[in-house]
Amino acid sequence: VGSVFFVVNLKKGHYRFQLSQFVLAHTTLLLVVCQSHFIINNILEGLIWFFLPASLVIANDIWAYIFGFFWGKTPLIKLSPKKTAEGFVGGCIMTIVFGMMLTSTAFCGLTCDPNPVFVPVKYYLKPWMVALVRHLGMRNHYIMIAPLQLHTIVMACFASLIAPFGGFFASGFKRAFKIKDFGQSIPGHGGITDRMDCQFLMGLFSYMYYQSFIKTSALSVGVVLQSAINNLQGQEQMELFDHMRQCLIGQGWLDEEGCVIRHPRSHGSLRNEKRGRRDRCWAFNVTDSESI
């Protein structure tokens, strides 16, 4: 509907201005609303899936600045003349190290039953790896590492190699509109959007990566039972039960002779049977009390 009204209200002599505003509005929605939606979904899946990607982006920004300040000589991209290749590579390496250290110590001493992604797993080393680690003073043929740490390496690489281009895109956007910063809420550092430009790409990637490679099935007996009761008719529920009965009998969990399916009867006959049982119980109670 909005597109229809936009086309209807196009006026001759204002096409360029109207279309530029249209593109600006939709670009803002794409960068802010859509990406924020994915970030919120990450929080709902668990605060760690917001904290970890955000901290990796922040760590990469800090380490890239440190390496670029002390050793930076080679310009990286024309949109940001102060960015250097030395800072880019150094930030990538230190972000991976930071992520591994963070995930190796952040979940020690948990008293609850953790998700399997947080539980360390034994990984056996290949012969050439064993020979390599022996020079480092390690004699084990295996290492204990949590799956989260392996996922952290992937996220750290994305935060270091891809997410910074979200900042470069923001720099080009500001140069196109001849503005220095998106806001002035942080003195000397622009606004919130200037500090969150790299987080937009990271939020989307974290959501897609979590849904594809980390998230486990949330099915339970209660969820399946509720879905069957709410979405299936009586005959379909009987068919489901019959299939489950045959499956359990085949697995040896159920005795075939002791499991009998009663055919459904009309509501009237069931109501009459229940009423007859109540009448018999009431008559028995009255007779018993009179005899006493």
mmCIF file of C-alpha atoms in Angstrom:
data_model
loop_
_atom_site.group_PDB
_atom_site.id
_atom_site.type_symbol
_atom_site.label_atom_id
_atom_site.label_comp_id
_atom_site.label_asym_id
_atom_site.label_seq_id
_atom_site.Cartn_x
_atom_site.Cartn_y
_atom_site.Cartn_z
ATOM 1 C CA VAL A 1 0.000 0.000 0.000
ATOM 2 C CA GLY A 2 2.817 2.372 0.851
ATOM 3 C CA SER A 3 4.508 1.714 -2.495
ATOM 4 C CA VAL A 4 1.254 2.435 -4.320
ATOM 5 C CA PHE A 5 0.790 5.770 -2.540
ATOM 6 C CA PHE A 6 4.443 6.640 -3.146
ATOM 7 C CA VAL A 7 4.120 6.070 -6.911
ATOM 8 C CA VAL A 8 0.813 7.959 -7.060
ATOM 9 C CA ASN A 9 2.348 10.995 -5.326
ATOM 10 C CA LEU A 10 5.393 11.287 -7.570
ATOM 11 C CA LYS A 11 5.526 14.798 -9.012
ATOM 12 C CA LYS A 12 7.329 16.032 -12.064
ATOM 13 C CA GLY A 13 10.454 17.984 -11.215
ATOM 14 C CA HIS A 14 10.798 16.253 -7.802
ATOM 15 C CA TYR A 15 11.590 12.728 -8.914
ATOM 16 C CA ARG A 16 15.219 12.802 -7.823
ATOM 17 C CA PHE A 17 14.433 14.185 -4.377
ATOM 18 C CA GLN A 18 11.493 11.830 -3.777
ATOM 19 C CA LEU A 19 13.388 8.741 -4.891
ATOM 20 C CA SER A 20 16.444 9.683 -2.832
ATOM 21 C CA GLN A 21 14.255 10.029 0.257
ATOM 22 C CA PHE A 22 12.595 6.705 -0.555
ATOM 23 C CA VAL A 23 15.953 4.944 -0.793
ATOM 24 C CA LEU A 24 17.222 6.666 2.364
ATOM 25 C CA ALA A 25 14.167 5.604 4.371
ATOM 26 C CA HIS A 26 14.364 1.967 3.262
ATOM 27 C CA THR A 27 18.110 1.790 3.767
ATOM 28 C CA THR A 28 17.631 3.063 7.310
ATOM 29 C CA LEU A 29 14.925 0.461 7.936
ATOM 30 C CA LEU A 30 17.162 -2.276 6.538
ATOM 31 C CA LEU A 31 20.161 -1.292 8.649
ATOM 32 C CA VAL A 32 18.390 -0.416 11.901
ATOM 33 C CA VAL A 33 15.059 -2.207 12.187
ATOM 34 C CA CYS A 34 15.886 -5.493 10.469
ATOM 35 C CA GLN A 35 19.292 -5.881 12.101
ATOM 36 C CA SER A 36 17.893 -4.922 15.497
ATOM 37 C CA HIS A 37 15.273 -7.631 15.046
ATOM 38 C CA PHE A 38 17.999 -10.260 14.664
ATOM 39 C CA ILE A 39 19.924 -8.897 17.645
ATOM 40 C CA ILE A 40 16.797 -9.082 19.831
ATOM 41 C CA ASN A 41 16.244 -12.680 18.713
ATOM 42 C CA ASN A 42 19.809 -13.463 19.776
ATOM 43 C CA ILE A 43 19.069 -12.074 23.239
ATOM 44 C CA LEU A 44 15.917 -14.196 23.495
ATOM 45 C CA GLU A 45 17.948 -17.310 22.666
ATOM 46 C CA GLY A 46 20.338 -16.501 25.504
ATOM 47 C CA LEU A 47 22.216 -13.412 26.619
ATOM 48 C CA ILE A 48 25.539 -15.044 25.732
ATOM 49 C CA TRP A 49 24.616 -14.958 22.032
ATOM 50 C CA PHE A 50 24.403 -11.175 22.249
ATOM 51 C CA PHE A 51 27.292 -10.589 24.629
ATOM 52 C CA LEU A 52 29.821 -12.796 22.813
ATOM 53 C CA PRO A 53 29.442 -11.332 19.271
ATOM 54 C CA ALA A 54 29.259 -7.778 20.613
ATOM 55 C CA SER A 55 32.388 -8.241 22.741
ATOM 56 C CA LEU A 56 34.274 -9.716 19.763
ATOM 57 C CA VAL A 57 33.480 -6.655 17.646
ATOM 58 C CA ILE A 58 34.531 -4.327 20.472
ATOM 59 C CA ALA A 59 37.761 -6.284 21.050
ATOM 60 C CA ASN A 60 38.574 -6.185 17.337
ATOM 61 C CA ASP A 61 38.018 -2.420 17.244
ATOM 62 C CA ILE A 62 40.342 -1.894 20.207
ATOM 63 C CA TRP A 63 43.131 -4.185 19.022
ATOM 64 C CA ALA A 64 42.973 -2.881 15.460
ATOM 65 C CA TYR A 65 43.420 0.647 16.813
ATOM 66 C CA ILE A 66 46.389 -0.412 18.987
ATOM 67 C CA PHE A 67 48.178 -2.253 16.174
ATOM 68 C CA GLY A 68 47.435 0.521 13.695
ATOM 69 C CA PHE A 69 48.634 3.213 16.092
ATOM 70 C CA PHE A 70 52.002 1.586 16.818
ATOM 71 C CA TRP A 71 52.784 -0.359 13.640
ATOM 72 C CA GLY A 72 50.358 0.868 10.999
ATOM 73 C CA LYS A 73 51.963 2.046 7.752
ATOM 74 C CA THR A 74 49.942 0.547 4.893
ATOM 75 C CA PRO A 75 46.545 2.189 4.150
ATOM 76 C CA LEU A 76 43.719 -0.329 4.023
ATOM 77 C CA ILE A 77 40.831 1.445 2.284
ATOM 78 C CA LYS A 78 40.280 4.930 0.896
ATOM 79 C CA LEU A 79 36.948 5.408 2.693
ATOM 80 C CA SER A 80 38.805 5.353 6.028
ATOM 81 C CA PRO A 81 42.325 6.726 5.508
ATOM 82 C CA LYS A 82 43.308 6.013 9.121
ATOM 83 C CA LYS A 83 42.630 2.283 8.800
ATOM 84 C CA THR A 84 45.780 0.262 8.119
ATOM 85 C CA ALA A 85 46.446 -3.291 6.973
ATOM 86 C CA GLU A 86 48.658 -3.901 10.014
ATOM 87 C CA GLY A 87 45.817 -2.948 12.324
ATOM 88 C CA PHE A 88 43.392 -5.104 10.341
ATOM 89 C CA VAL A 89 45.540 -8.248 10.587
ATOM 90 C CA GLY A 90 46.641 -7.628 14.172
ATOM 91 C CA GLY A 91 43.065 -7.029 15.266
ATOM 92 C CA CYS A 92 42.001 -10.314 13.662
ATOM 93 C CA ILE A 93 44.652 -12.367 15.473
ATOM 94 C CA MET A 94 44.054 -10.778 18.875
ATOM 95 C CA THR A 95 40.278 -11.051 18.530
ATOM 96 C CA ILE A 96 40.598 -14.825 18.083
ATOM 97 C CA VAL A 97 42.877 -15.009 21.131
ATOM 98 C CA PHE A 98 40.465 -12.859 23.154
ATOM 99 C CA GLY A 99 37.497 -15.019 22.164
ATOM 100 C CA MET A 100 39.259 -18.254 23.128
ATOM 101 C CA MET A 101 40.284 -16.842 26.495
ATOM 102 C CA LEU A 102 36.819 -15.469 27.174
ATOM 103 C CA THR A 103 34.980 -18.704 26.413
ATOM 104 C CA SER A 104 37.502 -20.869 28.292
ATOM 105 C CA THR A 105 37.009 -19.057 31.613
ATOM 106 C CA ALA A 106 33.535 -17.534 31.462
ATOM 107 C CA PHE A 107 31.584 -20.716 32.331
ATOM 108 C CA CYS A 108 33.602 -22.241 35.138
ATOM 109 C CA GLY A 109 31.819 -23.385 38.303
ATOM 110 C CA LEU A 110 28.304 -23.698 36.876
ATOM 111 C CA THR A 111 25.868 -25.527 39.180
ATOM 112 C CA CYS A 112 23.110 -26.027 36.575
ATOM 113 C CA ASP A 113 22.983 -28.513 33.708
ATOM 114 C CA PRO A 114 24.728 -26.587 30.913
ATOM 115 C CA ASN A 115 23.923 -26.805 27.247
ATOM 116 C CA PRO A 116 26.190 -29.357 25.486
ATOM 117 C CA VAL A 117 27.805 -26.520 23.535
ATOM 118 C CA PHE A 118 29.385 -25.308 26.806
ATOM 119 C CA VAL A 119 30.667 -28.728 27.941
ATOM 120 C CA PRO A 120 34.340 -29.470 27.108
ATOM 121 C CA VAL A 121 34.869 -32.449 24.795
ATOM 122 C CA LYS A 122 37.992 -34.574 24.358
ATOM 123 C CA TYR A 123 39.620 -34.144 20.933
ATOM 124 C CA TYR A 124 42.429 -36.525 20.028
ATOM 125 C CA LEU A 125 45.392 -34.976 18.255
ATOM 126 C CA LYS A 126 46.919 -36.256 15.051
ATOM 127 C CA PRO A 127 50.510 -37.573 15.183
ATOM 128 C CA TRP A 128 52.043 -34.432 13.707
ATOM 129 C CA MET A 129 50.110 -32.347 16.225
ATOM 130 C CA VAL A 130 51.354 -34.499 19.094
ATOM 131 C CA ALA A 131 54.947 -33.937 17.999
ATOM 132 C CA LEU A 132 54.266 -30.211 17.796
ATOM 133 C CA VAL A 133 52.693 -29.834 21.242
ATOM 134 C CA ARG A 134 55.471 -31.833 22.868
ATOM 135 C CA HIS A 135 57.809 -28.974 22.050
ATOM 136 C CA LEU A 136 55.443 -26.769 24.057
ATOM 137 C CA GLY A 137 55.720 -29.019 27.119
ATOM 138 C CA MET A 138 52.420 -30.906 26.627
ATOM 139 C CA ARG A 139 52.455 -34.702 26.693
ATOM 140 C CA ASN A 140 48.777 -35.463 26.242
ATOM 141 C CA HIS A 141 47.473 -36.990 23.037
ATOM 142 C CA TYR A 142 44.254 -35.026 23.337
ATOM 143 C CA ILE A 143 42.908 -31.625 24.328
ATOM 144 C CA MET A 144 39.747 -30.644 26.168
ATOM 145 C CA ILE A 145 37.856 -27.924 24.352
ATOM 146 C CA ALA A 146 34.211 -26.853 24.419
ATOM 147 C CA PRO A 147 32.304 -26.679 21.126
ATOM 148 C CA LEU A 148 31.575 -23.047 21.995
ATOM 149 C CA GLN A 149 35.270 -22.250 21.588
ATOM 150 C CA LEU A 150 35.275 -23.654 18.056
ATOM 151 C CA HIS A 151 32.203 -21.581 17.232
ATOM 152 C CA THR A 152 33.944 -18.577 18.783
ATOM 153 C CA ILE A 153 36.817 -18.912 16.300
ATOM 154 C CA VAL A 154 34.352 -18.649 13.409
ATOM 155 C CA MET A 155 32.592 -15.661 14.996
ATOM 156 C CA ALA A 156 35.909 -13.952 15.739
ATOM 157 C CA CYS A 157 37.013 -14.351 12.118
ATOM 158 C CA PHE A 158 33.756 -12.804 10.927
ATOM 159 C CA ALA A 159 34.014 -9.984 13.486
ATOM 160 C CA SER A 160 37.547 -9.227 12.272
ATOM 161 C CA LEU A 161 37.326 -9.777 8.514
ATOM 162 C CA ILE A 162 33.719 -8.965 7.512
ATOM 163 C CA ALA A 163 32.075 -6.888 10.247
ATOM 164 C CA PRO A 164 34.526 -3.943 9.851
ATOM 165 C CA PHE A 165 33.137 -3.406 6.366
ATOM 166 C CA GLY A 166 29.881 -2.401 8.036
ATOM 167 C CA GLY A 167 31.860 0.486 9.476
ATOM 168 C CA PHE A 168 33.373 1.231 6.068
ATOM 169 C CA PHE A 169 29.871 1.279 4.594
ATOM 170 C CA ALA A 170 28.791 3.740 7.287
ATOM 171 C CA SER A 171 31.829 5.901 6.487
ATOM 172 C CA GLY A 172 30.898 5.980 2.811
ATOM 173 C CA PHE A 173 27.309 6.788 3.735
ATOM 174 C CA LYS A 174 28.431 9.759 5.845
ATOM 175 C CA ARG A 175 30.767 10.988 3.140
ATOM 176 C CA ALA A 176 27.956 10.817 0.576
ATOM 177 C CA PHE A 177 25.806 13.113 2.738
ATOM 178 C CA LYS A 178 28.811 15.222 3.824
ATOM 179 C CA ILE A 179 28.390 14.641 7.550
ATOM 180 C CA LYS A 180 31.039 13.676 10.058
ATOM 181 C CA ASP A 181 28.954 11.655 12.504
ATOM 182 C CA PHE A 182 25.423 10.286 12.754
ATOM 183 C CA GLY A 183 24.925 11.944 16.149
ATOM 184 C CA GLN A 184 26.566 13.826 18.988
ATOM 185 C CA SER A 185 25.407 11.836 22.026
ATOM 186 C CA ILE A 186 28.988 10.679 22.794
ATOM 187 C CA PRO A 187 31.329 13.708 22.836
ATOM 188 C CA GLY A 188 34.245 13.140 20.488
ATOM 189 C CA HIS A 189 32.921 9.813 19.220
ATOM 190 C CA GLY A 190 29.696 10.725 17.448
ATOM 191 C CA GLY A 191 26.454 8.989 18.289
ATOM 192 C CA ILE A 192 25.253 5.495 19.151
ATOM 193 C CA THR A 193 24.958 4.541 15.480
ATOM 194 C CA ASP A 194 28.611 5.489 14.924
ATOM 195 C CA ARG A 195 29.615 3.000 17.633
ATOM 196 C CA MET A 196 27.228 0.265 16.469
ATOM 197 C CA ASP A 197 27.863 0.280 12.722
ATOM 198 C CA CYS A 198 29.860 -2.967 12.825
ATOM 199 C CA GLN A 199 27.338 -4.611 15.150
ATOM 200 C CA PHE A 200 24.638 -4.643 12.464
ATOM 201 C CA LEU A 201 26.400 -7.211 10.280
ATOM 202 C CA MET A 202 27.545 -9.147 13.338
ATOM 203 C CA GLY A 203 24.021 -9.421 14.707
ATOM 204 C CA LEU A 204 22.691 -10.870 11.462
ATOM 205 C CA PHE A 205 25.575 -13.319 11.123
ATOM 206 C CA SER A 206 25.275 -14.459 14.752
ATOM 207 C CA TYR A 207 21.580 -15.149 14.332
ATOM 208 C CA MET A 208 22.013 -17.140 11.119
ATOM 209 C CA TYR A 209 25.012 -19.047 12.485
ATOM 210 C CA TYR A 210 23.250 -19.916 15.744
ATOM 211 C CA GLN A 211 20.100 -21.101 13.984
ATOM 212 C CA SER A 212 22.105 -23.184 11.487
ATOM 213 C CA PHE A 213 24.894 -24.759 13.543
ATOM 214 C CA ILE A 214 24.333 -24.306 17.291
ATOM 215 C CA LYS A 215 20.646 -24.372 18.192
ATOM 216 C CA THR A 216 19.371 -27.711 19.439
ATOM 217 C CA SER A 217 15.861 -29.084 19.068
ATOM 218 C CA ALA A 218 13.398 -27.651 21.593
ATOM 219 C CA LEU A 219 10.929 -30.542 21.305
ATOM 220 C CA SER A 220 9.703 -32.204 24.490
ATOM 221 C CA VAL A 221 6.961 -34.612 25.479
ATOM 222 C CA GLY A 222 4.762 -31.734 26.635
ATOM 223 C CA VAL A 223 5.213 -29.759 23.411
ATOM 224 C CA VAL A 224 4.448 -32.756 21.184
ATOM 225 C CA LEU A 225 1.433 -33.791 23.286
ATOM 226 C CA GLN A 226 -0.003 -30.281 23.325
ATOM 227 C CA SER A 227 0.454 -29.965 19.564
ATOM 228 C CA ALA A 228 -1.291 -33.293 18.978
ATOM 229 C CA ILE A 229 -4.231 -32.402 21.231
ATOM 230 C CA ASN A 230 -4.730 -28.896 19.832
ATOM 231 C CA ASN A 231 -4.191 -29.614 16.129
ATOM 232 C CA LEU A 232 -5.508 -33.153 15.553
ATOM 233 C CA GLN A 233 -9.098 -34.368 15.442
ATOM 234 C CA GLY A 234 -10.263 -37.370 17.437
ATOM 235 C CA GLN A 235 -9.850 -39.836 14.577
ATOM 236 C CA GLU A 236 -6.380 -38.468 13.807
ATOM 237 C CA GLN A 237 -5.405 -38.800 17.473
ATOM 238 C CA MET A 238 -6.521 -42.441 17.405
ATOM 239 C CA GLU A 239 -4.449 -43.014 14.260
ATOM 240 C CA LEU A 240 -1.420 -41.414 15.934
ATOM 241 C CA PHE A 241 -1.923 -43.573 19.014
ATOM 242 C CA ASP A 242 -2.175 -46.711 16.869
ATOM 243 C CA HIS A 243 1.103 -45.890 15.127
ATOM 244 C CA MET A 244 2.791 -45.213 18.471
ATOM 245 C CA ARG A 245 1.401 -48.491 19.849
ATOM 246 C CA GLN A 246 2.789 -50.475 16.931
ATOM 247 C CA CYS A 247 6.149 -48.736 17.250
ATOM 248 C CA LEU A 248 6.385 -49.446 21.009
ATOM 249 C CA ILE A 249 5.326 -53.086 20.509
ATOM 250 C CA GLY A 250 8.005 -53.465 17.838
ATOM 251 C CA GLN A 251 10.640 -52.067 20.202
ATOM 252 C CA GLY A 252 9.538 -54.370 23.011
ATOM 253 C CA TRP A 253 8.375 -51.602 25.345
ATOM 254 C CA LEU A 254 4.705 -52.608 25.221
ATOM 255 C CA ASP A 255 2.843 -55.916 25.473
ATOM 256 C CA GLU A 256 0.564 -56.473 22.495
ATOM 257 C CA GLU A 257 -2.031 -58.401 24.522
ATOM 258 C CA GLY A 258 -2.300 -55.758 27.222
ATOM 259 C CA CYS A 259 -2.873 -52.815 24.885
ATOM 260 C CA VAL A 260 -6.432 -52.649 23.544
ATOM 261 C CA ILE A 261 -7.897 -49.709 21.636
ATOM 262 C CA ARG A 262 -11.496 -48.919 22.469
ATOM 263 C CA HIS A 263 -13.503 -47.669 19.517
ATOM 264 C CA PRO A 264 -14.982 -44.196 20.019
ATOM 265 C CA ARG A 265 -18.658 -44.064 20.959
ATOM 266 C CA SER A 266 -21.202 -41.320 20.758
ATOM 267 C CA HIS A 267 -21.204 -38.619 23.427
ATOM 268 C CA GLY A 268 -24.746 -39.590 24.402
ATOM 269 C CA SER A 269 -23.872 -43.193 25.242
ATOM 270 C CA LEU A 270 -20.850 -42.088 27.247
ATOM 271 C CA ARG A 271 -22.967 -39.560 29.139
ATOM 272 C CA ASN A 272 -25.642 -42.167 29.922
ATOM 273 C CA GLU A 273 -23.034 -44.645 31.126
ATOM 274 C CA LYS A 274 -21.467 -42.094 33.476
ATOM 275 C CA ARG A 275 -24.923 -41.088 34.774
ATOM 276 C CA GLY A 276 -25.799 -44.730 35.424
ATOM 277 C CA ARG A 277 -22.586 -45.208 37.396
ATOM 278 C CA ARG A 278 -23.346 -42.164 39.554
ATOM 279 C CA ASP A 279 -26.901 -43.420 40.216
ATOM 280 C CA ARG A 280 -25.653 -46.842 41.251
ATOM 281 C CA CYS A 281 -23.054 -45.300 43.558
ATOM 282 C CA TRP A 282 -25.672 -43.022 45.132
ATOM 283 C CA ALA A 283 -28.101 -45.909 45.645
ATOM 284 C CA PHE A 284 -25.404 -48.001 47.248
ATOM 285 C CA ASN A 285 -24.468 -45.216 49.632
ATOM 286 C CA VAL A 286 -28.073 -44.653 50.654
ATOM 287 C CA THR A 287 -28.718 -48.356 51.260
ATOM 288 C CA ASP A 288 -25.511 -48.676 53.210
ATOM 289 C CA SER A 289 -26.313 -45.674 55.435
ATOM 290 C CA GLU A 290 -29.858 -46.943 56.158
ATOM 291 C CA SER A 291 -28.530 -50.352 57.167
ATOM 292 C CA ILE A 292 -26.172 -48.662 59.582
#
